[in-house]
Every structure is written in C-alpha cells, then in structure tokens.
Coordinates of C-alpha atoms in Angstrom, one line a residue:
M1 CA 115.8 101.3 108.9
N2 CA 117.7 98.7 111.0
N3 CA 120.5 96.9 109.1
K4 CA 119.1 93.6 110.2
V5 CA 117.2 90.8 108.5
Q6 CA 113.6 91.8 107.7
L7 CA 110.5 89.6 107.4
I8 CA 108.0 89.8 104.5
T9 CA 104.7 88.3 105.4
Y10 CA 100.9 88.5 105.3
V11 CA 99.5 88.8 108.7
D12 CA 97.1 85.9 108.3
R13 CA 99.3 83.4 106.5
L14 CA 101.9 82.9 109.2
G15 CA 99.9 81.1 111.9
C16 CA 98.4 84.3 113.1
E17 CA 94.8 85.5 113.1
N18 CA 95.6 89.2 113.5
I19 CA 98.3 91.8 114.0
N20 CA 98.5 91.1 117.8
G21 CA 99.1 87.5 117.1
L22 CA 102.0 88.4 114.7
D23 CA 103.5 90.6 117.4
L24 CA 103.4 87.6 119.8
L25 CA 105.0 85.3 117.2
L26 CA 107.8 87.8 116.7
Q27 CA 108.4 88.1 120.5
N28 CA 108.3 84.3 121.0
Q29 CA 109.0 81.6 118.4
L30 CA 110.8 84.1 116.1
K31 CA 112.3 86.3 118.8
G32 CA 115.4 88.2 117.8
L33 CA 115.4 87.0 114.2
F34 CA 114.0 90.1 112.6
G35 CA 114.7 93.8 112.9
G36 CA 111.6 94.7 110.9
V37 CA 108.6 93.4 109.1
H38 CA 107.1 94.2 105.8
L39 CA 103.4 93.6 106.3
L40 CA 101.9 92.8 102.9
P41 CA 98.5 94.5 102.3
F42 CA 96.4 94.5 105.5
F43 CA 93.8 96.9 104.1
Y44 CA 90.1 96.2 103.5
P45 CA 89.7 93.7 102.2
I46 CA 92.7 91.3 102.5
D47 CA 90.9 88.7 100.3
G48 CA 90.2 90.6 97.2
E49 CA 91.1 89.4 93.7
D50 CA 94.8 90.3 94.3
A51 CA 95.4 89.4 98.0
G52 CA 95.0 93.0 99.2
F53 CA 96.6 94.8 96.4
D54 CA 93.2 95.9 95.2
P55 CA 92.0 97.9 98.3
I56 CA 88.4 99.0 98.5
D57 CA 89.6 101.3 101.4
H58 CA 93.3 101.9 101.6
K59 CA 92.9 103.7 104.9
Q60 CA 91.0 101.0 106.7
I61 CA 92.7 97.9 108.2
D62 CA 90.6 94.8 107.5
E63 CA 88.9 94.4 110.9
R64 CA 89.7 90.7 110.8
L65 CA 93.3 91.7 111.4
G66 CA 92.8 94.4 113.9
N67 CA 93.1 98.2 113.8
W68 CA 95.6 101.1 113.5
N69 CA 96.2 101.0 117.3
D70 CA 97.3 97.3 116.9
L71 CA 99.7 98.3 114.2
K72 CA 101.0 101.2 116.4
E73 CA 101.8 98.6 119.1
L74 CA 103.6 96.3 116.7
S75 CA 105.7 99.3 115.5
G76 CA 107.0 99.7 119.0
S77 CA 108.6 96.2 118.7
V78 CA 110.0 96.2 115.2
D79 CA 110.3 98.5 112.2
V80 CA 107.2 98.3 110.1
M81 CA 107.0 98.6 106.4
A82 CA 103.6 99.0 104.6
D83 CA 102.6 99.1 101.0
L84 CA 101.5 102.4 99.4
I85 CA 99.6 101.2 96.3
V86 CA 100.0 104.3 94.2
N87 CA 98.7 103.1 90.8
H88 CA 95.2 101.9 91.5
M89 CA 92.3 101.1 93.8
S90 CA 89.5 98.6 93.7
A91 CA 86.6 98.9 91.2
K92 CA 84.4 98.1 94.3
S93 CA 85.6 101.2 96.1
S94 CA 82.9 103.7 97.0
E95 CA 84.8 106.3 95.0
F96 CA 84.7 104.4 91.8
Q97 CA 81.1 103.2 92.3
D98 CA 80.2 106.9 92.7
F99 CA 81.9 107.6 89.5
L100 CA 80.0 104.8 87.7
K101 CA 76.8 106.2 89.0
H102 CA 77.3 109.9 88.4
G103 CA 79.9 110.1 85.7
E104 CA 81.5 113.4 85.3
D105 CA 79.2 114.9 87.9
S106 CA 80.8 112.6 90.5
E107 CA 83.0 114.4 93.0
Y108 CA 85.5 111.6 92.3
A109 CA 85.4 111.9 88.5
E110 CA 88.9 113.4 88.4
L111 CA 90.4 110.7 90.6
F112 CA 90.2 108.0 87.9
L113 CA 92.3 107.8 84.7
T114 CA 90.1 107.5 81.6
F115 CA 91.4 106.9 78.1
D116 CA 90.6 110.3 76.9
K117 CA 92.5 112.0 79.7
V118 CA 95.7 110.7 78.2
F119 CA 94.6 110.7 74.6
P120 CA 92.1 113.6 74.3
K121 CA 92.5 113.6 70.5
G122 CA 92.5 109.8 70.2
A123 CA 95.4 107.4 69.9
T124 CA 97.3 106.1 66.9
E125 CA 98.3 102.6 66.4
Q126 CA 101.9 103.6 67.3
D127 CA 100.6 105.2 70.5
L128 CA 99.0 102.0 71.7
L129 CA 101.9 99.8 70.6
A130 CA 104.3 102.0 72.6
I131 CA 102.5 101.3 75.9
Y132 CA 104.4 98.9 78.2
R133 CA 102.3 96.4 80.1
P134 CA 103.5 93.3 82.0
R135 CA 100.6 91.2 80.8
P136 CA 99.1 90.4 77.4
G137 CA 96.8 93.0 75.8
Y138 CA 96.2 96.6 76.4
P139 CA 95.9 98.3 79.8
F140 CA 92.3 99.4 79.3
S141 CA 88.8 98.1 80.3
K142 CA 85.4 99.1 78.9
M143 CA 83.1 100.1 81.8
K144 CA 79.4 100.7 81.6
M145 CA 78.1 103.8 83.5
A146 CA 74.8 103.9 85.3
N147 CA 73.3 105.9 82.4
G148 CA 74.2 103.2 79.9
E149 CA 77.2 105.1 78.5
E150 CA 80.4 103.2 78.0
R151 CA 83.8 104.5 79.0
I152 CA 87.3 103.2 78.5
I153 CA 89.2 103.2 81.8
W154 CA 92.9 102.5 82.4
T155 CA 93.4 99.2 84.2
T156 CA 97.1 98.4 84.0
F157 CA 96.8 95.1 85.9
T158 CA 93.2 93.8 86.2
T159 CA 89.7 95.0 85.6
N160 CA 89.3 95.2 89.4
Q161 CA 92.3 97.5 89.8
I162 CA 91.3 100.9 88.5
D163 CA 94.2 103.3 87.7
I164 CA 94.1 106.7 89.5
D165 CA 95.2 110.1 88.3
V166 CA 97.9 110.7 90.8
Y167 CA 98.2 114.4 89.9
S168 CA 94.6 115.3 90.2
S169 CA 93.6 117.1 93.3
K170 CA 91.7 114.1 94.5
G171 CA 94.6 111.8 93.6
V172 CA 97.0 113.9 95.6
A173 CA 94.7 114.1 98.6
Y174 CA 94.1 110.3 98.4
L175 CA 97.8 109.5 98.6
D176 CA 98.5 112.1 101.2
G177 CA 95.7 110.7 103.4
I178 CA 97.3 107.3 103.3
L179 CA 100.7 108.6 104.2
N180 CA 99.2 110.4 107.2
E181 CA 97.5 107.3 108.5
F182 CA 100.8 105.4 108.2
Q183 CA 102.7 108.0 110.1
N184 CA 100.2 108.0 112.9
A185 CA 100.4 104.2 113.2
G186 CA 104.2 104.2 113.4
V187 CA 105.0 102.9 109.9
N188 CA 108.5 104.1 109.3
M189 CA 109.0 102.7 105.7
I190 CA 106.7 102.4 102.7
R191 CA 107.0 100.3 99.6
L192 CA 105.7 102.1 96.5
D193 CA 103.8 99.3 94.8
A194 CA 103.6 99.5 91.0
A195 CA 105.0 103.1 91.0
G196 CA 106.6 102.6 87.6
Y197 CA 103.2 102.6 86.0
A198 CA 101.7 105.6 87.8
I199 CA 102.2 108.2 85.1
K200 CA 100.7 107.9 81.7
K201 CA 101.7 110.1 78.8
A202 CA 100.7 109.9 75.1
G203 CA 103.5 108.9 72.8
T204 CA 105.5 107.1 75.5
S205 CA 105.7 103.6 77.1
S206 CA 104.0 105.1 80.2
F207 CA 106.5 103.1 82.2
M208 CA 109.4 104.7 84.1
I209 CA 109.4 107.8 81.9
D210 CA 111.0 111.0 83.0
E211 CA 107.7 112.1 84.6
T212 CA 107.5 108.9 86.6
F213 CA 110.9 109.6 88.1
A214 CA 109.7 113.1 89.0
F215 CA 106.5 111.7 90.7
I216 CA 108.6 109.2 92.7
D217 CA 110.9 112.0 93.8
E218 CA 108.0 114.2 94.9
L219 CA 106.3 111.4 96.8
T220 CA 109.6 110.5 98.4
I221 CA 110.1 114.0 99.7
K222 CA 106.6 114.0 101.2
A223 CA 107.2 110.7 102.9
K224 CA 110.6 111.7 104.3
N225 CA 109.0 114.9 105.7
L226 CA 106.8 112.6 107.7
G227 CA 109.8 110.5 108.9
I228 CA 109.0 107.6 106.5
A229 CA 111.6 106.0 104.3
V230 CA 110.8 104.9 100.8
L231 CA 111.4 101.6 99.0
V232 CA 110.5 101.6 95.3
E233 CA 109.2 98.3 93.8
I234 CA 110.0 98.1 90.1
H235 CA 110.9 95.2 87.9
S236 CA 113.0 96.5 85.1
F237 CA 116.3 96.5 83.1
Y238 CA 119.2 96.7 85.6
K239 CA 120.4 100.2 84.4
T240 CA 116.9 101.5 85.3
Q241 CA 117.3 100.2 88.8
I242 CA 120.7 101.9 89.1
E243 CA 119.1 105.3 88.1
I244 CA 116.2 104.9 90.4
A245 CA 118.5 104.1 93.3
K246 CA 120.1 107.5 93.0
K247 CA 116.8 109.2 93.7
V248 CA 115.2 107.2 96.5
D249 CA 116.1 105.8 99.9
F250 CA 116.0 102.1 98.9
V251 CA 115.5 99.9 95.8
Y252 CA 115.0 96.2 95.6
D253 CA 117.9 94.2 94.2
F254 CA 115.6 92.2 92.0
A255 CA 118.6 91.0 89.9
L256 CA 120.0 89.0 92.8
P257 CA 117.5 86.0 92.9
V258 CA 118.3 84.9 89.4
L259 CA 122.0 85.8 89.7
V260 CA 122.2 83.5 92.7
L261 CA 120.5 80.7 90.7
D262 CA 123.0 81.3 87.9
T263 CA 125.9 81.1 90.4
L264 CA 124.7 77.9 91.9
F265 CA 123.3 76.1 88.8
N266 CA 126.5 76.9 86.7
A267 CA 129.1 76.8 89.5
N268 CA 130.2 80.2 88.3
A269 CA 130.0 83.4 90.2
Q270 CA 131.3 85.8 87.5
N271 CA 127.9 87.3 86.5
L272 CA 127.2 87.9 90.2
K273 CA 130.6 89.4 90.8
N274 CA 130.1 91.7 87.8
W275 CA 126.8 92.9 89.2
L276 CA 128.2 93.5 92.7
E277 CA 130.7 95.9 91.3
I278 CA 128.0 98.2 90.1
S279 CA 124.9 97.3 92.1
P280 CA 123.2 100.0 94.2
R281 CA 124.3 100.0 97.9
N282 CA 121.0 101.4 99.1
A283 CA 119.3 98.1 98.3
I284 CA 116.8 95.7 99.9
T285 CA 117.9 92.2 98.9
V286 CA 115.4 89.4 98.3
L287 CA 115.4 85.9 96.9
D288 CA 111.7 85.5 97.1
T289 CA 108.7 87.7 97.6
H290 CA 104.9 87.4 97.4
D291 CA 105.3 87.7 93.6
G292 CA 107.3 85.4 91.3
I293 CA 111.0 85.2 90.6
G294 CA 111.7 88.1 88.3
I295 CA 113.4 87.5 85.0
I296 CA 113.5 90.8 83.2
D297 CA 115.7 92.3 85.9
V298 CA 118.7 90.4 84.5
A299 CA 117.7 90.1 80.8
S300 CA 118.7 92.1 77.8
E301 CA 116.6 95.0 76.6
N302 CA 116.2 96.5 73.1
G303 CA 119.4 94.8 72.0
E304 CA 121.4 95.9 75.0
K305 CA 123.0 93.0 77.0
G306 CA 121.6 92.2 80.4
L307 CA 123.4 90.8 83.4
I308 CA 123.0 87.2 82.1
D309 CA 123.2 86.0 78.5
D310 CA 119.7 85.4 77.3
N311 CA 120.4 81.8 76.3
T312 CA 121.8 81.1 79.7
L313 CA 118.8 82.8 81.2
D314 CA 116.5 80.5 79.2
D315 CA 118.4 77.5 80.6
I316 CA 118.0 78.8 84.2
V317 CA 114.2 79.2 83.7
E318 CA 114.0 75.6 82.4
R319 CA 116.1 74.4 85.3
M320 CA 113.8 76.0 87.7
H321 CA 110.8 74.3 86.2
T322 CA 112.6 70.9 86.1
N323 CA 113.8 71.3 89.7
S324 CA 110.2 71.9 90.8
G325 CA 109.0 68.7 89.0
N326 CA 107.4 71.0 86.5
T327 CA 104.8 72.2 89.1
S328 CA 106.0 75.8 88.5
R329 CA 104.9 75.5 84.9
K330 CA 101.3 75.2 86.1
A331 CA 101.6 78.5 87.9
T332 CA 103.5 80.6 85.3
G333 CA 102.4 82.6 82.3
A334 CA 99.3 81.5 80.5
A335 CA 98.9 78.4 82.8
A336 CA 97.3 80.5 85.5
S337 CA 95.0 83.5 85.7
N338 CA 97.6 86.2 86.7
L339 CA 99.7 86.4 83.5
D340 CA 103.0 87.7 84.7
L341 CA 105.2 87.8 81.6
Y342 CA 108.4 88.5 83.5
Q343 CA 108.2 86.1 86.5
V344 CA 108.4 82.4 87.3
N345 CA 105.9 81.5 90.0
C346 CA 107.7 79.0 92.3
T347 CA 109.1 78.9 95.8
Y348 CA 112.9 79.5 95.9
F349 CA 113.4 76.3 97.7
E350 CA 111.7 74.4 94.9
A351 CA 113.6 76.3 92.3
L352 CA 116.7 74.9 93.8
G353 CA 115.3 71.4 93.6
K354 CA 114.7 71.3 97.4
D355 CA 118.4 71.0 97.9
Q356 CA 119.1 72.2 101.5
R357 CA 122.8 72.8 100.9
A358 CA 122.1 74.9 97.9
Y359 CA 119.3 76.8 99.7
F360 CA 121.6 77.6 102.6
A361 CA 124.3 78.8 100.3
A362 CA 121.7 81.0 98.5
R363 CA 120.7 82.6 101.8
A364 CA 124.3 83.0 102.8
I365 CA 125.0 84.9 99.6
Q366 CA 122.0 87.1 100.1
F367 CA 123.1 88.0 103.6
F368 CA 126.6 88.8 102.5
V369 CA 126.0 91.0 99.5
P370 CA 125.4 94.7 100.0
G371 CA 121.9 95.7 101.2
I372 CA 119.4 94.9 103.9
P373 CA 118.1 91.4 103.5
Q374 CA 114.4 90.5 103.5
V375 CA 113.2 86.9 104.0
Y376 CA 109.8 86.0 102.7
Y377 CA 107.7 84.0 105.2
V378 CA 107.5 80.9 102.9
G379 CA 111.3 81.1 102.3
L380 CA 111.8 81.3 106.1
F381 CA 110.5 77.7 106.4
S382 CA 112.0 76.4 103.1
G383 CA 108.5 76.2 101.7
E384 CA 107.5 74.0 98.9
N385 CA 105.0 74.8 96.1
D386 CA 101.5 74.8 97.4
M387 CA 99.7 73.0 94.6
E388 CA 96.5 72.6 96.7
L389 CA 96.1 76.4 97.0
L390 CA 97.0 76.9 93.4
T391 CA 94.3 74.4 92.3
K392 CA 91.8 76.1 94.6
T393 CA 92.4 79.6 93.3
N394 CA 94.1 79.2 89.9
V395 CA 96.1 82.3 90.8
G396 CA 99.7 81.5 89.8
R397 CA 101.4 83.4 92.6
D398 CA 99.4 81.5 95.2
I399 CA 101.8 78.6 94.6
N400 CA 104.2 80.6 96.9
R401 CA 101.6 82.0 99.3
H402 CA 100.9 79.1 101.7
Y403 CA 98.7 79.5 104.8
Y404 CA 100.8 78.1 107.7
D405 CA 99.2 77.1 111.0
I406 CA 101.0 77.5 114.3
Q407 CA 101.6 73.7 114.4
E408 CA 103.5 73.8 111.1
I409 CA 105.6 76.7 112.4
D410 CA 106.4 75.0 115.7
A411 CA 107.4 71.9 113.8
H412 CA 109.6 73.9 111.3
I413 CA 111.5 75.8 114.0
K414 CA 112.6 72.5 115.6
T415 CA 114.2 71.1 112.4
P416 CA 118.0 71.0 112.1
F417 CA 117.9 73.1 108.9
F418 CA 116.0 75.9 110.6
K419 CA 118.4 75.9 113.6
K420 CA 121.3 76.3 111.1
F421 CA 119.4 79.1 109.3
E422 CA 118.6 80.8 112.6
K423 CA 122.3 81.0 113.4
L424 CA 123.0 82.7 110.1
M425 CA 120.2 85.2 110.7
R426 CA 121.5 86.0 114.2
L427 CA 125.0 86.5 112.9
R428 CA 123.7 88.9 110.1
N429 CA 121.8 90.8 112.7
S430 CA 124.6 91.1 115.3
H431 CA 128.0 91.3 113.7
V432 CA 129.4 94.8 113.6
A433 CA 131.4 94.2 110.4
F434 CA 128.2 94.2 108.3
N435 CA 128.1 97.9 108.9
G436 CA 131.6 98.3 107.5
A437 CA 133.4 97.9 104.2
F438 CA 132.3 95.2 101.6
N439 CA 134.9 93.3 99.6
I440 CA 134.9 90.5 97.1
L441 CA 138.3 88.8 97.3
P442 CA 139.8 88.0 93.8
T443 CA 139.3 84.3 93.0
E444 CA 138.5 82.1 90.1
P445 CA 134.8 82.1 89.0
T446 CA 134.1 78.8 90.8
I447 CA 135.0 80.4 94.2
L448 CA 133.0 83.1 95.9
N449 CA 134.8 84.8 98.8
I450 CA 133.1 87.8 100.4
R451 CA 134.4 89.7 103.4
W452 CA 133.1 92.6 105.5
E453 CA 135.4 94.6 107.7
K454 CA 134.9 97.3 110.3
D455 CA 138.0 98.4 112.3
N456 CA 139.5 95.2 113.7
D457 CA 136.3 93.1 113.2
W458 CA 135.5 91.1 110.1
V459 CA 133.1 88.4 108.8
A460 CA 133.7 86.3 105.7
L461 CA 131.9 83.8 103.4
Y462 CA 133.7 81.3 101.3
I463 CA 131.9 78.9 98.9
D464 CA 133.5 76.4 96.6
L465 CA 130.7 76.3 93.9
T466 CA 131.8 73.0 92.4
T467 CA 131.2 71.2 95.7
L468 CA 129.0 73.6 97.6
D469 CA 131.5 73.4 100.5
L470 CA 130.7 76.6 102.5
K471 CA 132.5 78.2 105.4
I472 CA 131.5 81.3 107.4
T473 CA 134.1 82.7 109.8
Y474 CA 134.1 85.9 111.9
T475 CA 135.8 87.7 114.7
E476 CA 134.4 87.3 118.2
G477 CA 136.5 89.5 120.5
Q478 CA 140.1 88.4 119.9
K479 CA 139.1 85.1 118.5
E480 CA 138.3 83.8 115.0
V481 CA 135.2 81.7 115.1
E482 CA 133.5 79.4 112.5
L483 CA 129.7 79.6 112.4
L484 CA 128.9 76.0 111.7

C-alpha cells in the first residue's frame, strides 16, 4: 500500500454517478492528492438500510455504479480498498430467503447463525448478559419461517443484517468467493468490517475472543495469498488494538481522533504523546469516517485506565456537542435510529466548532503521526453537519454522509483553505522523510513538535497549542523550506 494520503468515499456521494466518474475526478480536480481510495460499499444495493453494509449480493456491484471491469480500470490508477463484510448479509438476500422458505432443508441452512447453534442446550442469564453488543438489547431477532415456525437468528447490528456462520462450509465458500472477485478486479486491500463480532461462543462476550483472533489470522493468510493486504476495523480498548496489530497487516488508529480533540481542546498534548510511544506503527490513521467519532477506543475498560481520563473524556464529548450547536445530539445515541453507544455522530469540522485553524492543525497532526493517513470525503471539504439528510432519513450517521454535487466540489477546491490543505497533502505524499524515522521532540505538554528523518532529509511539525501557531518546515534539496 502506498505511503500516501488515501481517500475514503462512497462512489455516488462525491459528485460522481459511477466508478468511471470517480476515476475522472481523481485524475482531474483531485489529481495527485491521493495514492489510494477506500470505496465504501458499492455492492448491490448501495441504498439498503445501512448504506451498502447490508448487501443482498456481495459479489455484484450495484449496476448504477458500474461493474467489475470499471473497478479494474480504477485500480490501474490508484490503490483500491474494498470492504469485506464478514459478519452478516442482508435478510433480503436470496440465500436467507431460501432459508426462510425451506428451513433446515435449504441448501443455505448452515450459512446462517441461529441461536441454537451457539446455545444447543439453551442459554443461562449469565450467558446472555456476557454477550457484548454495541447497541441496546440482545443480538437476536425472532424470524417467522414459511411453515409458520419461529426461529431465533443472530442479528448483531440490525434485523436486516443476518449473521453468518463463517466456519460452515457455505460460510467459507461465501467469503472465499468475494475474495476471488476482489482479486480479479484489482482490489489490493480489504477492510474487514465488523470482524470482531464474527465468532460467537457460549459463555463468552462473543467479541474479540481468542477464536476471533484465530479467524482473522486465517482470513488474513488467505487474502495475502491472493496479494491482498488486510485492514481490521474494530472499535475497542486500546490494548486490544495493540494485540490485533501484531497479527494483521494494518489496524485503524481509532484512538487518534479523540486524542487530537483532547490535544486541541485542552492545549495539552501529553495524552497524545503517551499514546504515540506505544501505538501500532502498522496503522491507518483517520480523524473521520463514514461512522461516528469513536469514544471507547480511548476510554477505560473494566476498571483499567484508558488513554484519557473518563471525566476528561466526558468533557470532550460535551464540547463536541456544544461546538456543533448541539446538532450532533440529534444524531447520537437514542436520538436517531442507529444506536451507536460508542460514537458521536458529527463531522470533525463541526466537532472543532468550524474553526479552520484548529481543523488544519488536526489534519497536520494526523499526517505527522505514524501510519498511512486516510481522509474521509466530507472531511476533505471541511464538511458541516447535514441536518437536511438527517431529518430525511433519521439515520444518525447520515449527518456526516452528505451528497456533494460537482458544483459544490468545484467551489470547494477554489477556497483558500482547500488550497492550503492541498499543499499539506502533497507534502505528505511526496517528502521522502515520511518513510524514515519518527521522533517526538521533548517539549512541555503545550508544545507538539514532531520530526521525521531519512538520511539527510527531514520534515517537522511545530504547534504551540496555547495559540495554535503552527509551522511546518522541511528540506528541499540543500534548502530548508517552510510550507506556508
């Protein structure tokens, strides 16, 4: 994977009608800004209940976006990452509909995870209370079969997302088939969506248990044999992320978004510096994604301290809501239909109170910490909370999933802020020192001074957090140059 800035985007929400249109955008208005693109679900259909994360057919590109040949062409221009949704498929899929019709006589019966597969002798109260779920209630849904019989099905996220038995022969074949389609289309990296929930075992939390690590390891080996790198997507306690990182190609640095907010809100980089001493180096860094801003990644767990004191973390969450004019409250938790207990739904720009200086500092920090940076398409344009879309759908995460048209994009790229941001992205993509050694220079907590060095080349970031005065300097041949 290129050590360059990557774009995270939906095909149809960035002024493009299809994959070919996105290819043209990357070769024209956004030329040279991105070394790769993470295409959020482009499978059939893209407009399900969870914006493509509930595929009816994971091996079919929604025809409104194009086909596998179009994706192959895009992969010739930039690295392409795609989502492998390992935990579930749509209740509307032909496989699950066949199961509802024929029950255990269905050829797909073994593909789906029923309650009795995990609890053949029934479950105790303790068994049920031990199960971890990111939303209220239990991860089961009662489904009526065609013959009138009722069955209890695992549905970790929603009733339209039916959990699959990944170790059944049908489950193995299902995931292998998707990997093969990806390889043929030139996808060179996959993001394992919701992998932490893929294995269910009685008497455990059924989240990131030993068997889950083994499953991720096995799937990673399969992908790598096809020339595909693996990024694991898991929101969890920071020590869990460190352990996962030892076993896969890449993990998200999901702790970074809130640590950067902590740094800027409190004019104190100590928590961030502490994390950077131990954080995985095989990381993909983000500030924003198609989901909300994760909280549990820095929080305490079972009495063990997190990366940020819980009281300070509560203050940060309140500050985000206040900075957004409380619009984020309308999209977070019980205020919207997707009840993410561990996320605040808000654009990162709004979380920073639409302060351009603070936002540029946040992006500079992201680009200078270890890892390959990804920029979400809304964050690329310093997007504000889309209250119109939220009102229309009542899906909390839609507050940060705006549909841009090409006129909006053309206007944004002409703004002074975007031109400044563009210079930062081009520096991150081109300077050789980012492939060298990372150092945090010793300073007081109110100063953040990061330096990368490779041979005689270096690039450095200096921020006075009390004033937000920022300086980026680097070598250019025999000269020392200042970016702005």
